[in-house]
Short mmCIF file of C-alpha atoms in Angstrom, two decimals:
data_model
loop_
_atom_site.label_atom_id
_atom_site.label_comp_id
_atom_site.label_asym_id
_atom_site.label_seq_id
_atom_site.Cartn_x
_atom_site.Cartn_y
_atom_site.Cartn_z
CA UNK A 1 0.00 0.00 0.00
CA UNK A 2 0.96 3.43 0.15
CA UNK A 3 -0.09 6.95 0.64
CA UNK A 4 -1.55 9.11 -1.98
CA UNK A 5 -3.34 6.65 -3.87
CA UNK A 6 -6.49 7.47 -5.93
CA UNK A 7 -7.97 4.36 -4.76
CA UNK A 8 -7.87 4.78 -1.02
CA UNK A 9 -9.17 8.19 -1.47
CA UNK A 10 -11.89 7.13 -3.65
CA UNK A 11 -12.94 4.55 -1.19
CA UNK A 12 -12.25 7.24 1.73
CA UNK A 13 -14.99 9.56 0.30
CA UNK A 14 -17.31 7.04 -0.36
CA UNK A 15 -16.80 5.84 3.60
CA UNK A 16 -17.18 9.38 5.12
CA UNK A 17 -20.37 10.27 2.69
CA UNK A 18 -21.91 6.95 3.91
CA UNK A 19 -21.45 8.03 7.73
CA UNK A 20 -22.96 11.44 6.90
CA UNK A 21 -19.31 12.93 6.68
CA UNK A 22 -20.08 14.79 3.40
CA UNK A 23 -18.39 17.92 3.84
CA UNK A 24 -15.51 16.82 4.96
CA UNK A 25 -14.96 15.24 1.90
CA UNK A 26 -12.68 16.57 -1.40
CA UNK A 27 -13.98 16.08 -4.67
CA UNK A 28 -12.32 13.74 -6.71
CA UNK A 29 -9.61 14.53 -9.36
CA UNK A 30 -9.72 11.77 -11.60
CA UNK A 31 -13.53 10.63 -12.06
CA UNK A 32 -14.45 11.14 -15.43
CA UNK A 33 -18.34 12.51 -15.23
CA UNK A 34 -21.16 10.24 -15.15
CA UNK A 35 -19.17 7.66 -13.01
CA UNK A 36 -19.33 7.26 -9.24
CA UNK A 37 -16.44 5.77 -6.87
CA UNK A 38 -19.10 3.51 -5.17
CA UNK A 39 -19.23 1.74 -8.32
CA UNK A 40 -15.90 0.96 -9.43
CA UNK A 41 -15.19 -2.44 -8.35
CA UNK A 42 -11.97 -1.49 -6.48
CA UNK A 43 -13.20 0.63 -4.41
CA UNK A 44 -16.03 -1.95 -2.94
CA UNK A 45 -12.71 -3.93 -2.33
CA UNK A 46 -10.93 -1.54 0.03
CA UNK A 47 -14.38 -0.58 1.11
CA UNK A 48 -13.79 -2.98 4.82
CA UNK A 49 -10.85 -1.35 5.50
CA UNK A 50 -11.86 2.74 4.78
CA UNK A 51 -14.85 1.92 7.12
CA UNK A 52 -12.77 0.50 9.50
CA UNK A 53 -10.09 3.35 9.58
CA UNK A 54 -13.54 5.58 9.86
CA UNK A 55 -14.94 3.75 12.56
CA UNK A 56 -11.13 3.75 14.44
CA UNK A 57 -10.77 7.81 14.40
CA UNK A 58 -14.55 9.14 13.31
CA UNK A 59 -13.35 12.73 13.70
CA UNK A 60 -10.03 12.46 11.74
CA UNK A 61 -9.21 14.55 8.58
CA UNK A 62 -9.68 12.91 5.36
CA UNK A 63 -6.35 12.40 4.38
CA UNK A 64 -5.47 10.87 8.14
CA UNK A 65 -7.96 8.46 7.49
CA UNK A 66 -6.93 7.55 4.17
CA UNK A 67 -3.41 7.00 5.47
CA UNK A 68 -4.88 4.23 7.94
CA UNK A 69 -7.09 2.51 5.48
CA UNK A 70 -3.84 2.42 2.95
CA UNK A 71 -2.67 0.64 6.14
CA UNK A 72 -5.02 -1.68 6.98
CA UNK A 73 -5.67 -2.69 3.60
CA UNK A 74 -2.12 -4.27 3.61
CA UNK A 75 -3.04 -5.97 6.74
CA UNK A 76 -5.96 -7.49 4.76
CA UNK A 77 -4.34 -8.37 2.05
CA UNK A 78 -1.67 -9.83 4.18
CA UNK A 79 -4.77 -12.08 6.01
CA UNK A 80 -6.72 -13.18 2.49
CA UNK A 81 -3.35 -14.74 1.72
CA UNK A 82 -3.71 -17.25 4.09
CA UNK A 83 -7.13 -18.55 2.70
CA UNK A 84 -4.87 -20.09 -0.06
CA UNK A 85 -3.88 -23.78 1.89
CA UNK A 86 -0.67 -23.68 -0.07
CA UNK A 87 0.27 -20.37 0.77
CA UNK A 88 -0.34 -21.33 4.95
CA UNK A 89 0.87 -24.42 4.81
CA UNK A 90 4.60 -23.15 2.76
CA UNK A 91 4.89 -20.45 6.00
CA UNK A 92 4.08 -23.31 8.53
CA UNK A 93 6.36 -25.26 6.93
CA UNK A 94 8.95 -22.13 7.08
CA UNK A 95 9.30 -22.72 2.99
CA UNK A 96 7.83 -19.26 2.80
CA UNK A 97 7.52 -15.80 4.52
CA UNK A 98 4.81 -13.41 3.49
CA UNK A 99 5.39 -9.49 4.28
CA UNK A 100 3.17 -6.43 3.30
CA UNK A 101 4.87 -2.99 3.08
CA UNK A 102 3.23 0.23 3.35
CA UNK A 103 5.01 3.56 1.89
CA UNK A 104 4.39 7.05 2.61
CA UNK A 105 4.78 9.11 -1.09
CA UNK A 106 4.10 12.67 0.53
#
């Protein structure tokens, strides 16, 4: 993950709107008109981990927020790894190591 990602800020906005944070949210940069971020299919993917930065700090800025769901989504990509029985088994094994890495691009 990392900071200053269209993505996470997409997801972000759609996250605070939901919980009635609409003012506190920029407008997007990069959505071409007629589309909304709720519908882009990445976005409903990093959707668990904007709400749960939102729930964690309700009254932080947007782009603190953003910086923690960038954050957590590594975590949960990190986790859905270990769904794969090959994957857990290798690091039980200690044939393989899995790391996630999060970097700040301010």
């Amino acid at each position: 993950g990392n900071s200053m990602n269209e993505a996470v800020q997409s997801t972000v906005r759609e996250a605070m709107r939901a919980a009635g944070r609409d003012i506190d949210v920029p407008p997007s940069k990069l959505l071409l008109e007629g589309y909304k971020e709720e519908d882009l299919a990445l976005v409903q993917k990093l959707l668990p981990a904007a709400r749960d930065a939102l729930r964690s700090m309700p009254g932080a800025p947007f782009d603190t927020v953003c910086d923690a769901a960038g954050k957590l989504n590594v975590w949960s990509t990190v986790e859905s790894l270990f769904q794969s029985p090959k994957i857990y088994d290798d690091v039980a094994a200690g044939r393989l190591t899995v790391q996630g890495a999060y970097c700040d691009v301010k």
